[in-house]
Every structure is written in structure tokens, then in C-alpha cells.
PDB file of N, CA and C in Angstrom:
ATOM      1  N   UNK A   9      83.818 100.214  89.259  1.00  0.00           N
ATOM      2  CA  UNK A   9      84.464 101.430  89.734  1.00  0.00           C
ATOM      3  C   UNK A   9      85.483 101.878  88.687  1.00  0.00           C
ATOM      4  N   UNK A  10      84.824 102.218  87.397  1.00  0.00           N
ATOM      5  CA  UNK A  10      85.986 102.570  86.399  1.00  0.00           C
ATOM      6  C   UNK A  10      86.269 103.763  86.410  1.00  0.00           C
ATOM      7  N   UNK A  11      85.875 104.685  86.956  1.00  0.00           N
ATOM      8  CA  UNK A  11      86.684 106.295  86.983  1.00  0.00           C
ATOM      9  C   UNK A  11      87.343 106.133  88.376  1.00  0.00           C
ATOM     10  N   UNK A  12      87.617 105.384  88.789  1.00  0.00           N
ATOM     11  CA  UNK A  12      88.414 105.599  90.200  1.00  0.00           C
ATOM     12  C   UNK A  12      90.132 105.959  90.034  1.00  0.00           C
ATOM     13  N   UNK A  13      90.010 106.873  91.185  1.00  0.00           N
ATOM     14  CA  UNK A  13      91.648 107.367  90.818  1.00  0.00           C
ATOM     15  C   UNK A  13      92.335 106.060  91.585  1.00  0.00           C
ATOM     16  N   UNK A  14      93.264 105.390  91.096  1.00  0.00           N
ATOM     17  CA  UNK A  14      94.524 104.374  92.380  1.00  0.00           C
ATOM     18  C   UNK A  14      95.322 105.709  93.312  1.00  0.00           C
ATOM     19  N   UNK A  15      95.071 105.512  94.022  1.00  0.00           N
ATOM     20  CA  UNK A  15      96.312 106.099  95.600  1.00  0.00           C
ATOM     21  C   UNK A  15      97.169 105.168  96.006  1.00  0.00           C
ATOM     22  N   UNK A  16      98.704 105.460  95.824  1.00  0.00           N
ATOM     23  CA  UNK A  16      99.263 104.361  96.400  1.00  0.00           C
ATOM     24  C   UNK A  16     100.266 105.496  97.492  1.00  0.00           C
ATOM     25  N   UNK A  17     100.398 104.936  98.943  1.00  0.00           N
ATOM     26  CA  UNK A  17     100.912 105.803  99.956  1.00  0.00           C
ATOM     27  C   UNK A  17     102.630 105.314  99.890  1.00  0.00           C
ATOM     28  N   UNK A  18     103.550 106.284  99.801  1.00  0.00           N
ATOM     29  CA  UNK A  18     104.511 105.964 100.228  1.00  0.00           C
ATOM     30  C   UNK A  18     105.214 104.624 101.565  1.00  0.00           C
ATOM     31  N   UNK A  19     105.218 103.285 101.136  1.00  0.00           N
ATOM     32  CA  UNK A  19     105.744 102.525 102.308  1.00  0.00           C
ATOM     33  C   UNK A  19     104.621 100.999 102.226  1.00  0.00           C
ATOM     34  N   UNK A  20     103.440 101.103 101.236  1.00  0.00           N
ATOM     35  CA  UNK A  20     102.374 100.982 101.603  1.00  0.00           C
ATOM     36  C   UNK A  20     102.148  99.870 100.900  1.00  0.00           C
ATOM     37  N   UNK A  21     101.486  98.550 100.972  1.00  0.00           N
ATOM     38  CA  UNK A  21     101.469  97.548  99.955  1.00  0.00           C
ATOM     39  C   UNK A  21     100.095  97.699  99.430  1.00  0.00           C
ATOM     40  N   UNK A  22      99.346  98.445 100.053  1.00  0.00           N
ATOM     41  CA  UNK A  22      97.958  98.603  99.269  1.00  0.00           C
ATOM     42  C   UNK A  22      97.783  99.430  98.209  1.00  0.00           C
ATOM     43  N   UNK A  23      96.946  99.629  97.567  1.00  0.00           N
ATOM     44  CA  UNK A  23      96.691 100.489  95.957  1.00  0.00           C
ATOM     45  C   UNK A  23      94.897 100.732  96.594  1.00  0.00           C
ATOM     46  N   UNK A  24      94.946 101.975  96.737  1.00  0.00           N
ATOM     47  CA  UNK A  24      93.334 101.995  97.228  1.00  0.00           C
ATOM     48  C   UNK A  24      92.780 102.834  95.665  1.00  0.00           C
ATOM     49  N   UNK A  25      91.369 102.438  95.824  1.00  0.00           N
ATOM     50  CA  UNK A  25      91.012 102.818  93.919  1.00  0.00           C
ATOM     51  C   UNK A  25      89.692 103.686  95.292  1.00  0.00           C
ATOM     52  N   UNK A  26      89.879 105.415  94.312  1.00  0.00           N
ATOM     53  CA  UNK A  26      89.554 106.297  94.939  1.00  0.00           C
ATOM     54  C   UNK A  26      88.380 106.864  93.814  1.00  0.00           C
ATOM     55  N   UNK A  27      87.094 106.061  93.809  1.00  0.00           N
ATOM     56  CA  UNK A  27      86.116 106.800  93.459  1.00  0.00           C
ATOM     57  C   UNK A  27      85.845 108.588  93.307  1.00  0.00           C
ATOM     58  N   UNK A  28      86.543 109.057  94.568  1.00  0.00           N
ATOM     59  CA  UNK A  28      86.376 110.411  94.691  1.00  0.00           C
ATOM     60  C   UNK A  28      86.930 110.539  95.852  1.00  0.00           C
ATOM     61  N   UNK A  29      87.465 111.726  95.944  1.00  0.00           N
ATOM     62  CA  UNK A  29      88.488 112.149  96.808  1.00  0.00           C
ATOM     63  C   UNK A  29      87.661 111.880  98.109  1.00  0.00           C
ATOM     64  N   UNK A  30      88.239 112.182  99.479  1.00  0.00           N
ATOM     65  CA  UNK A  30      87.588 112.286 100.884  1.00  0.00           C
ATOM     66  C   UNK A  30      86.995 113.726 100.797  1.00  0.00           C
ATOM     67  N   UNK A  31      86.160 113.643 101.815  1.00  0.00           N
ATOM     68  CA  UNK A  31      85.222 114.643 101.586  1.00  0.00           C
ATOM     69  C   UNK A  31      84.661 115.463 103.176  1.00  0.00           C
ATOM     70  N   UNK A  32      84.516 116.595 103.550  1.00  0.00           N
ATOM     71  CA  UNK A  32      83.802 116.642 104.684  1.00  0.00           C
ATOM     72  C   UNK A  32      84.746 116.493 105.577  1.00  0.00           C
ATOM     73  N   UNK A  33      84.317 115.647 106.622  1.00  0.00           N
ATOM     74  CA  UNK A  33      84.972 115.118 107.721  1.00  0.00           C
ATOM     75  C   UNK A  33      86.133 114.268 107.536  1.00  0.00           C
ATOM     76  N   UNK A  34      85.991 113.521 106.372  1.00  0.00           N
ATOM     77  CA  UNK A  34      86.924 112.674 106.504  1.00  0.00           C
ATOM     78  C   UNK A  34      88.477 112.858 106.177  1.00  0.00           C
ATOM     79  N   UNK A  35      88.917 114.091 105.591  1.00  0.00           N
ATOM     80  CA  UNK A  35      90.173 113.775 105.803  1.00  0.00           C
ATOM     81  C   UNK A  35      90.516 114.470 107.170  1.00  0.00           C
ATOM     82  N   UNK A  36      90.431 114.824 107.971  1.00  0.00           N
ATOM     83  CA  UNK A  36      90.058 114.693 109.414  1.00  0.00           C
ATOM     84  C   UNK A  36      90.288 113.601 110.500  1.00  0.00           C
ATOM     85  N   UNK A  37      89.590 113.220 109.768  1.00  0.00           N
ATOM     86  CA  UNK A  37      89.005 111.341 110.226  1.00  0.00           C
ATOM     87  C   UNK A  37      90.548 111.218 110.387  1.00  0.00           C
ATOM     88  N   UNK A  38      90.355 110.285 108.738  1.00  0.00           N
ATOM     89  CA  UNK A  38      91.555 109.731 108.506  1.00  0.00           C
ATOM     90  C   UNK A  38      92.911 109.735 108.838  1.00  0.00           C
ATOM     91  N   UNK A  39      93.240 111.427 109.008  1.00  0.00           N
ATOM     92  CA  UNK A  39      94.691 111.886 109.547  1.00  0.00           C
ATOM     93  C   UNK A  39      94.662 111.370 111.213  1.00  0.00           C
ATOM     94  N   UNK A  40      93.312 111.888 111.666  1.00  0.00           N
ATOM     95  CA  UNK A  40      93.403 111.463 113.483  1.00  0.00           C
ATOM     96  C   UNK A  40      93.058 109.687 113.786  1.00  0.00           C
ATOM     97  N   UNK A  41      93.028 109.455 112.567  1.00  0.00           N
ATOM     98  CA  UNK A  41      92.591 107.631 113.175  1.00  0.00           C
ATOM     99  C   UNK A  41      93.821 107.166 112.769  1.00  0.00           C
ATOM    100  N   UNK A  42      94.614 107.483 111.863  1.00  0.00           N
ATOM    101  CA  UNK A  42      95.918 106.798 111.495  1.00  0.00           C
ATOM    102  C   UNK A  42      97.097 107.674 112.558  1.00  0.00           C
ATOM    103  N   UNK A  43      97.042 109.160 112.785  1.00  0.00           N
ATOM    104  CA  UNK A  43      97.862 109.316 113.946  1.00  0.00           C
ATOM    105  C   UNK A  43      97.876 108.463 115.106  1.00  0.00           C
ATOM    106  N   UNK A  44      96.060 108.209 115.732  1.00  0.00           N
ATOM    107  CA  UNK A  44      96.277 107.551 116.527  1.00  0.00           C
ATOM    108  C   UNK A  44      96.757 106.168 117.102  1.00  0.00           C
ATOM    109  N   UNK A  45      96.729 105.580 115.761  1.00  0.00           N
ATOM    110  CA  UNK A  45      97.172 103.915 115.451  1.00  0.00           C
ATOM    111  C   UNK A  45      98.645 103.944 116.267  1.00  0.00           C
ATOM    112  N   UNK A  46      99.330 105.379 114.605  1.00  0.00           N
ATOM    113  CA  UNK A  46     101.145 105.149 114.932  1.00  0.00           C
ATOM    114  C   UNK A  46     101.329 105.832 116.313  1.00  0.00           C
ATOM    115  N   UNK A  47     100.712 106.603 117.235  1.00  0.00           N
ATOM    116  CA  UNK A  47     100.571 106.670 118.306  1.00  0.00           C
ATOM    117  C   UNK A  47     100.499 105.789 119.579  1.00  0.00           C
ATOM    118  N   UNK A  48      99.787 104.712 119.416  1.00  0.00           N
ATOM    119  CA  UNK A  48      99.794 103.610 120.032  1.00  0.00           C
ATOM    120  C   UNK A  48      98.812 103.465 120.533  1.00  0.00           C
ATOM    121  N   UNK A  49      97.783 104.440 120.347  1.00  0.00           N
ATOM    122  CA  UNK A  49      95.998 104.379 120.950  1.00  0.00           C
ATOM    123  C   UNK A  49      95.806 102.887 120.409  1.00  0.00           C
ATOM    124  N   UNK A  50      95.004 102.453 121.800  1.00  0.00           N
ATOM    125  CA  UNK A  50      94.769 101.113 121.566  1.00  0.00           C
ATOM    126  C   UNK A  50      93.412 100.990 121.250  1.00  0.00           C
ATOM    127  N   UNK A  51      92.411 102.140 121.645  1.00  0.00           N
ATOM    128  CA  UNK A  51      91.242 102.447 121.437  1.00  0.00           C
ATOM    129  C   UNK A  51      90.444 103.730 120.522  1.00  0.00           C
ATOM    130  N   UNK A  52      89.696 103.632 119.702  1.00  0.00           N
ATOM    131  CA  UNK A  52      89.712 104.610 118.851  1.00  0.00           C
ATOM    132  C   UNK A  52      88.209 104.351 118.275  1.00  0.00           C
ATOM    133  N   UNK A  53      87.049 105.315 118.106  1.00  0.00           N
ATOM    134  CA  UNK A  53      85.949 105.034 117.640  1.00  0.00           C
ATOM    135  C   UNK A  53      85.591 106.107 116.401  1.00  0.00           C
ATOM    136  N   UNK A  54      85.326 105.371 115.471  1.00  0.00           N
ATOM    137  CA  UNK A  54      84.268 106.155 114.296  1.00  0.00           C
ATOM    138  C   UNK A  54      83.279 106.049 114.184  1.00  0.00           C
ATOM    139  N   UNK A  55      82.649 107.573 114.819  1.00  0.00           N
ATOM    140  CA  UNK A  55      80.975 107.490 114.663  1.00  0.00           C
ATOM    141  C   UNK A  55      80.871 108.598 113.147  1.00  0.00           C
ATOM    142  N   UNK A  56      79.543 108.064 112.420  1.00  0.00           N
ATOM    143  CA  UNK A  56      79.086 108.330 111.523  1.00  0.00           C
ATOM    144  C   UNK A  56      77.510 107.567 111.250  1.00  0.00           C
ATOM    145  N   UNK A  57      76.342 108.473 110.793  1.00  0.00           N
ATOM    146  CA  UNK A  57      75.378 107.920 110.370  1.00  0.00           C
ATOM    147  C   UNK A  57      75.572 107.092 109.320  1.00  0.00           C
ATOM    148  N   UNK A  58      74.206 106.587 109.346  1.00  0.00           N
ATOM    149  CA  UNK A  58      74.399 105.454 107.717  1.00  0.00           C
ATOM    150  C   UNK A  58      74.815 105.972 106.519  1.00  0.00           C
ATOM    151  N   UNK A  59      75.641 105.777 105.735  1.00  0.00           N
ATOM    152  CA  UNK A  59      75.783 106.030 104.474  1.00  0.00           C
ATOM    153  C   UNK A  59      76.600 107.471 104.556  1.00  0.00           C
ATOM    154  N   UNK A  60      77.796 108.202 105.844  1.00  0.00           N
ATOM    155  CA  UNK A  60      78.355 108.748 105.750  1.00  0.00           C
ATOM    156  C   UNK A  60      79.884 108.475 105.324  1.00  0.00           C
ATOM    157  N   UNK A  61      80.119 107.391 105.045  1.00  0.00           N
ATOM    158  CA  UNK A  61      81.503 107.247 104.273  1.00  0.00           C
ATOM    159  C   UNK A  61      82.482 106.465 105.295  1.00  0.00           C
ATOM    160  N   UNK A  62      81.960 105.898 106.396  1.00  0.00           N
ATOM    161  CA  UNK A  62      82.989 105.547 107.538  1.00  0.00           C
ATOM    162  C   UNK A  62      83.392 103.899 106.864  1.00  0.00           C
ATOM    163  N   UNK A  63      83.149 103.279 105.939  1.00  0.00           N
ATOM    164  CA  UNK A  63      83.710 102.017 105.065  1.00  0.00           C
ATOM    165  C   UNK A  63      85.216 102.900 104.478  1.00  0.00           C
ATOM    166  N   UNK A  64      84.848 103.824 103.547  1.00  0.00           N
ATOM    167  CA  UNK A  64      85.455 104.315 102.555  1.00  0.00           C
ATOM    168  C   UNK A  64      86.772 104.829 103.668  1.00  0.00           C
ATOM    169  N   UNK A  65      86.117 105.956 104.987  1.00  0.00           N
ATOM    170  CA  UNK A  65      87.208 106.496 105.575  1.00  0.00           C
ATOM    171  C   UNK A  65      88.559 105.489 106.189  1.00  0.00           C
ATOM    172  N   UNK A  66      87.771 104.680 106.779  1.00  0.00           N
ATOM    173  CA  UNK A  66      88.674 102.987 107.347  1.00  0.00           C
ATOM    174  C   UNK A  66      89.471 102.442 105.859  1.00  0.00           C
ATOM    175  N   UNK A  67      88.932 102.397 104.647  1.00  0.00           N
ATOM    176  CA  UNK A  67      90.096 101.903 103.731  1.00  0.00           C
ATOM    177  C   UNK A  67      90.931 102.796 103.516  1.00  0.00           C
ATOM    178  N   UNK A  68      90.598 104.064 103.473  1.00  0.00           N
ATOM    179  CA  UNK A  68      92.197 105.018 103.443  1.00  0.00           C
ATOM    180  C   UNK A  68      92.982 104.736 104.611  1.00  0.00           C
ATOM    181  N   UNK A  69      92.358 104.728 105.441  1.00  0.00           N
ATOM    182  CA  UNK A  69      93.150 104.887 106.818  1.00  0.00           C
ATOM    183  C   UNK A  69      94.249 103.307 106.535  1.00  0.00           C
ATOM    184  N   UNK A  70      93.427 102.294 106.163  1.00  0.00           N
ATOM    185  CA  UNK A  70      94.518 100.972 105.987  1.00  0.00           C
ATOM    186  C   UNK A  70      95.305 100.985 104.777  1.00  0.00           C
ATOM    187  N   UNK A  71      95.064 101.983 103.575  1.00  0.00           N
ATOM    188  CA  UNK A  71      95.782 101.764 103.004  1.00  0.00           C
ATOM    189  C   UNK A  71      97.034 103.113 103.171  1.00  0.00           C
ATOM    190  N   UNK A  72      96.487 103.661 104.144  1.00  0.00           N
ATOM    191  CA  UNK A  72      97.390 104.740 104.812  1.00  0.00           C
ATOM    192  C   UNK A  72      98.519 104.273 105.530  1.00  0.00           C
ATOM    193  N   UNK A  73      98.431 103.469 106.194  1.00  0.00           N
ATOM    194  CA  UNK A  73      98.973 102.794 107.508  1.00  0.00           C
ATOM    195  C   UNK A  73     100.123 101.584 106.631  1.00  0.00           C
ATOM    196  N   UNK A  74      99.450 101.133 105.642  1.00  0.00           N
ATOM    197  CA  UNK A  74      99.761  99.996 105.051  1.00  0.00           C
ATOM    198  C   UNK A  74      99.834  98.952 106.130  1.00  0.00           C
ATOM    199  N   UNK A  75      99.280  98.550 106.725  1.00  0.00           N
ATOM    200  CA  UNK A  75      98.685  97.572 107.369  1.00  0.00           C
ATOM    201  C   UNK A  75      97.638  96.684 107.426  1.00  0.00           C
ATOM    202  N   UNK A  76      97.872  95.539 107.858  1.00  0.00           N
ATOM    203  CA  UNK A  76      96.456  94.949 107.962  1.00  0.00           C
ATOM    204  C   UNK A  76      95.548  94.930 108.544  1.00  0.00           C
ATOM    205  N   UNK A  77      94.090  94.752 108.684  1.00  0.00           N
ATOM    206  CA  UNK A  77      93.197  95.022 109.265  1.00  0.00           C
ATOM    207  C   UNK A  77      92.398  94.018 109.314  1.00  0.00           C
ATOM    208  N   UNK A  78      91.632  93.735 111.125  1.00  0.00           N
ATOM    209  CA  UNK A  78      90.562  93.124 111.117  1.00  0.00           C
ATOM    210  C   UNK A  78      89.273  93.836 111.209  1.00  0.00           C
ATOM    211  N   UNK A  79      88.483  93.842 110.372  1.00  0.00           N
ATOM    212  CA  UNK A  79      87.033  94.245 110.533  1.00  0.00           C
ATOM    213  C   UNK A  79      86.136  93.519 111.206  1.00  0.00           C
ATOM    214  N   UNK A  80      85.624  93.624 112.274  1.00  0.00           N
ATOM    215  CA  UNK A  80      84.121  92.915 112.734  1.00  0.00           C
ATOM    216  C   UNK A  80      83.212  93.389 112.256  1.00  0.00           C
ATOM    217  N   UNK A  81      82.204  92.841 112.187  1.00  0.00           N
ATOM    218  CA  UNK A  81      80.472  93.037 111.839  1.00  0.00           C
ATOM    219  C   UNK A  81      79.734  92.137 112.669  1.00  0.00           C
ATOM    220  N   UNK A  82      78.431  93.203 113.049  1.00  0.00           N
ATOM    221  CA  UNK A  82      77.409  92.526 113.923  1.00  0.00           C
ATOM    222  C   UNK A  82      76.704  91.260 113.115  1.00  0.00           C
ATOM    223  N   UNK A  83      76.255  91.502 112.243  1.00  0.00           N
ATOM    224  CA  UNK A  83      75.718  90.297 111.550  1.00  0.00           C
ATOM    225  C   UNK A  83      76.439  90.124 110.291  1.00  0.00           C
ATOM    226  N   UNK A  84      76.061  88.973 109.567  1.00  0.00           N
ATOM    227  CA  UNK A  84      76.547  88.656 108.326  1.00  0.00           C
ATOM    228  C   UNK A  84      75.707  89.683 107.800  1.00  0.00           C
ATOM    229  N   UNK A  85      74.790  89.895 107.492  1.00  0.00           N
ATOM    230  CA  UNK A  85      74.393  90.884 106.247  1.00  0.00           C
ATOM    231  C   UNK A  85      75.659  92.068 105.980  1.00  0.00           C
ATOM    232  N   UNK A  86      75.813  92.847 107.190  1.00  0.00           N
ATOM    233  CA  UNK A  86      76.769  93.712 107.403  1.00  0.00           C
ATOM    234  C   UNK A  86      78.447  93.383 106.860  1.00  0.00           C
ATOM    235  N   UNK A  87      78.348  92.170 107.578  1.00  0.00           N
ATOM    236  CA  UNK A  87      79.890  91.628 106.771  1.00  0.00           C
ATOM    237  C   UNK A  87      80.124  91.248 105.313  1.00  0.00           C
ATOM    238  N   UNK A  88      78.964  91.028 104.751  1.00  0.00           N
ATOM    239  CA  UNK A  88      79.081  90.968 103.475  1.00  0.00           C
ATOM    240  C   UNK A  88      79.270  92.364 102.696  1.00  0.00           C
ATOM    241  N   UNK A  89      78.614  93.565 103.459  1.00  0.00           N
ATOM    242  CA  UNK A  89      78.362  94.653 102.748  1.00  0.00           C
ATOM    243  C   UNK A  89      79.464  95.353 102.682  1.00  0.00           C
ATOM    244  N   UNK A  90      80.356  95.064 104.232  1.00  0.00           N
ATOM    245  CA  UNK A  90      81.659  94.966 104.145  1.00  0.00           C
ATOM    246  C   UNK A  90      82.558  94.472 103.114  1.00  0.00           C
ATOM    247  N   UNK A  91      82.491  93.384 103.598  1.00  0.00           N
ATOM    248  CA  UNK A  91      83.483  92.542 101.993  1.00  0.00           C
ATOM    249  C   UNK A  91      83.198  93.414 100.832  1.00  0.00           C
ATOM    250  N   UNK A  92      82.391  93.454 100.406  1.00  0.00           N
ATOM    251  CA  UNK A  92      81.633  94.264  98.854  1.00  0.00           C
ATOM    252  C   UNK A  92      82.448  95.511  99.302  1.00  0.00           C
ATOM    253  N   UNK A  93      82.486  95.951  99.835  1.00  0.00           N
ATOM    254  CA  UNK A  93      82.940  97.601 100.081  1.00  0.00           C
ATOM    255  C   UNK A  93      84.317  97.528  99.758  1.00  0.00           C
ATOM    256  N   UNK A  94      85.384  97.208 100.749  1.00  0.00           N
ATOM    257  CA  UNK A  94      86.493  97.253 101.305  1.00  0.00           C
ATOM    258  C   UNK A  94      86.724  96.071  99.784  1.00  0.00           C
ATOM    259  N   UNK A  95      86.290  95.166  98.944  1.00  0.00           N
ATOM    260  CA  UNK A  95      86.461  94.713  98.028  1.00  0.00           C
ATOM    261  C   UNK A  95      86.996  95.381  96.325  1.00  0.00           C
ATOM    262  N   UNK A  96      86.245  96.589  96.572  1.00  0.00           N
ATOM    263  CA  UNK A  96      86.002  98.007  95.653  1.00  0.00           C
ATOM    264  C   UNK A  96      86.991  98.674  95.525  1.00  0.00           C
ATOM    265  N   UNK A  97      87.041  98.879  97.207  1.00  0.00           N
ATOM    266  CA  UNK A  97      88.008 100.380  97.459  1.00  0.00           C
ATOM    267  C   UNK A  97      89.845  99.666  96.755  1.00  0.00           C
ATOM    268  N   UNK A  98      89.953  98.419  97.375  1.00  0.00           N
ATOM    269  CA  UNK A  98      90.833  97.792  97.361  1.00  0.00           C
ATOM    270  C   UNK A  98      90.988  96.184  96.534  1.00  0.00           C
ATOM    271  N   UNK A  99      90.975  96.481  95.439  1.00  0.00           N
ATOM    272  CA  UNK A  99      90.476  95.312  94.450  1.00  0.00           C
ATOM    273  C   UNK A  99      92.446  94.269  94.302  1.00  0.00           C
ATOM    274  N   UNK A 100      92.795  95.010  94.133  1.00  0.00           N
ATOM    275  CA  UNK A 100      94.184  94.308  94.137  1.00  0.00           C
ATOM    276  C   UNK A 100      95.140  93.813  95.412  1.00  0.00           C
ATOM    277  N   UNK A 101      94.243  93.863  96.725  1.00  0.00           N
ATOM    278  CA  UNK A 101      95.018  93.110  97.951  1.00  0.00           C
ATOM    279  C   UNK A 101      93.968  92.315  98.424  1.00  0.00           C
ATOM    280  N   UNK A 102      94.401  91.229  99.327  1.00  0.00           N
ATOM    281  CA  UNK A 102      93.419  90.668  99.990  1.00  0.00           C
ATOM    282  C   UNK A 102      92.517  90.883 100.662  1.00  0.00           C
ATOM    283  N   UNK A 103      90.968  91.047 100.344  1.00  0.00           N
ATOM    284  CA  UNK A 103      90.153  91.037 101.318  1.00  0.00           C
ATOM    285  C   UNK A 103      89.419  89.687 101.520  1.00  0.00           C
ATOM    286  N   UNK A 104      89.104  89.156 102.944  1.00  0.00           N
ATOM    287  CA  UNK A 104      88.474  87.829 102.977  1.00  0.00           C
ATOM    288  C   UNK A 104      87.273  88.173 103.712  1.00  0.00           C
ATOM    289  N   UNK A 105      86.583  87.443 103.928  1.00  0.00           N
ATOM    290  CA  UNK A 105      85.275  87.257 104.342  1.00  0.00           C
ATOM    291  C   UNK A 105      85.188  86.103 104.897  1.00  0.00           C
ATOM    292  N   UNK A 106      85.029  86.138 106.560  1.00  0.00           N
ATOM    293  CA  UNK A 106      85.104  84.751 107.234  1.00  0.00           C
ATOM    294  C   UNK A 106      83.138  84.862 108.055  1.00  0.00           C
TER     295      UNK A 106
END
């Protein structure tokens, strides 16, 4: 990911490396999934087809928030593709893979 721009958010311990800006829906997304966090919504869903950007939208949103995050995945294939992803976006904080 060598043309990626770094975003770093005011407050924020993450450095997200920004292939390309948000796009479409997602800064949208992003503003109403991180309102709803500091809001206190305890429940919150992102629907998107395959390969619409909902990895990419969830790492802004955490490196928005500057918070940590647990990701689930249905299977390991998925959690790996995860790790690899959220690995990219965010190469200089911890991501693990359990």
C-alpha cells in the first residue's frame, strides 16, 4: 500500500493509511456509525454487498473513534481476510488474529 495517504484524527492513537479517500456511501457510513458509538447506541448494523468497502468503512470509523475494536468473523477464512485488511488499513497499531 505505497501511495496510501496516513490520516491521523485529532485525540486518536491510530494512523489509518488511506489508499483512497471514502467514497459513495461511506462517508455517510462512517459519520453515522461513529455518531452512534459516542451516542451510546449499543446496536448498530453495516449492510453492504461483497466487495463494497464495509472492512475499509469500520477502519475509519476505529481510527475515528480512536478506540479499540473487536471484530467477529463467521469462519476463519473470513477472519483472516479480516486480519489482512484491517492489517493494511492500519499497519502501525495492533491488529491480532485469534
Amino acid at each position: 500500500m505505497d501511495a496510501s495517504h496516513v490520516v491521523v484524527f485529532e485525540g486518536s492513537p491510530f494512523r489509518l493509511h488511506q489508499p483512497f479517500p471514502p467514497a459513495g456511501d461511506q462517508p455517510e457510513a462512517i459519520r453515522q456509525l461513529a455518531e452512534g458509538i459516542e451516542d451510546g447506541l449499543l446496536y448498530q448494523t453495516l449492510l453492504g454487498v461483497t466487495g463494497s468497502g464495509k472492512t475499509y468503512t469500520m477502519a475509519n470509523v476505529i481510527a475515528r473513534l480512536g478506540r479499540p475494536a473487536l471484530v467477529l468473523a463467521p469462519n476463519k477464512t473470513l477472519a483472516a481476510q479480516l486480519y489482512a485488511e484491517f492489517r493494511e488499513f492500519l499497519p502501525e497499531n495492533a491488529v491480532e488474529y485469534f
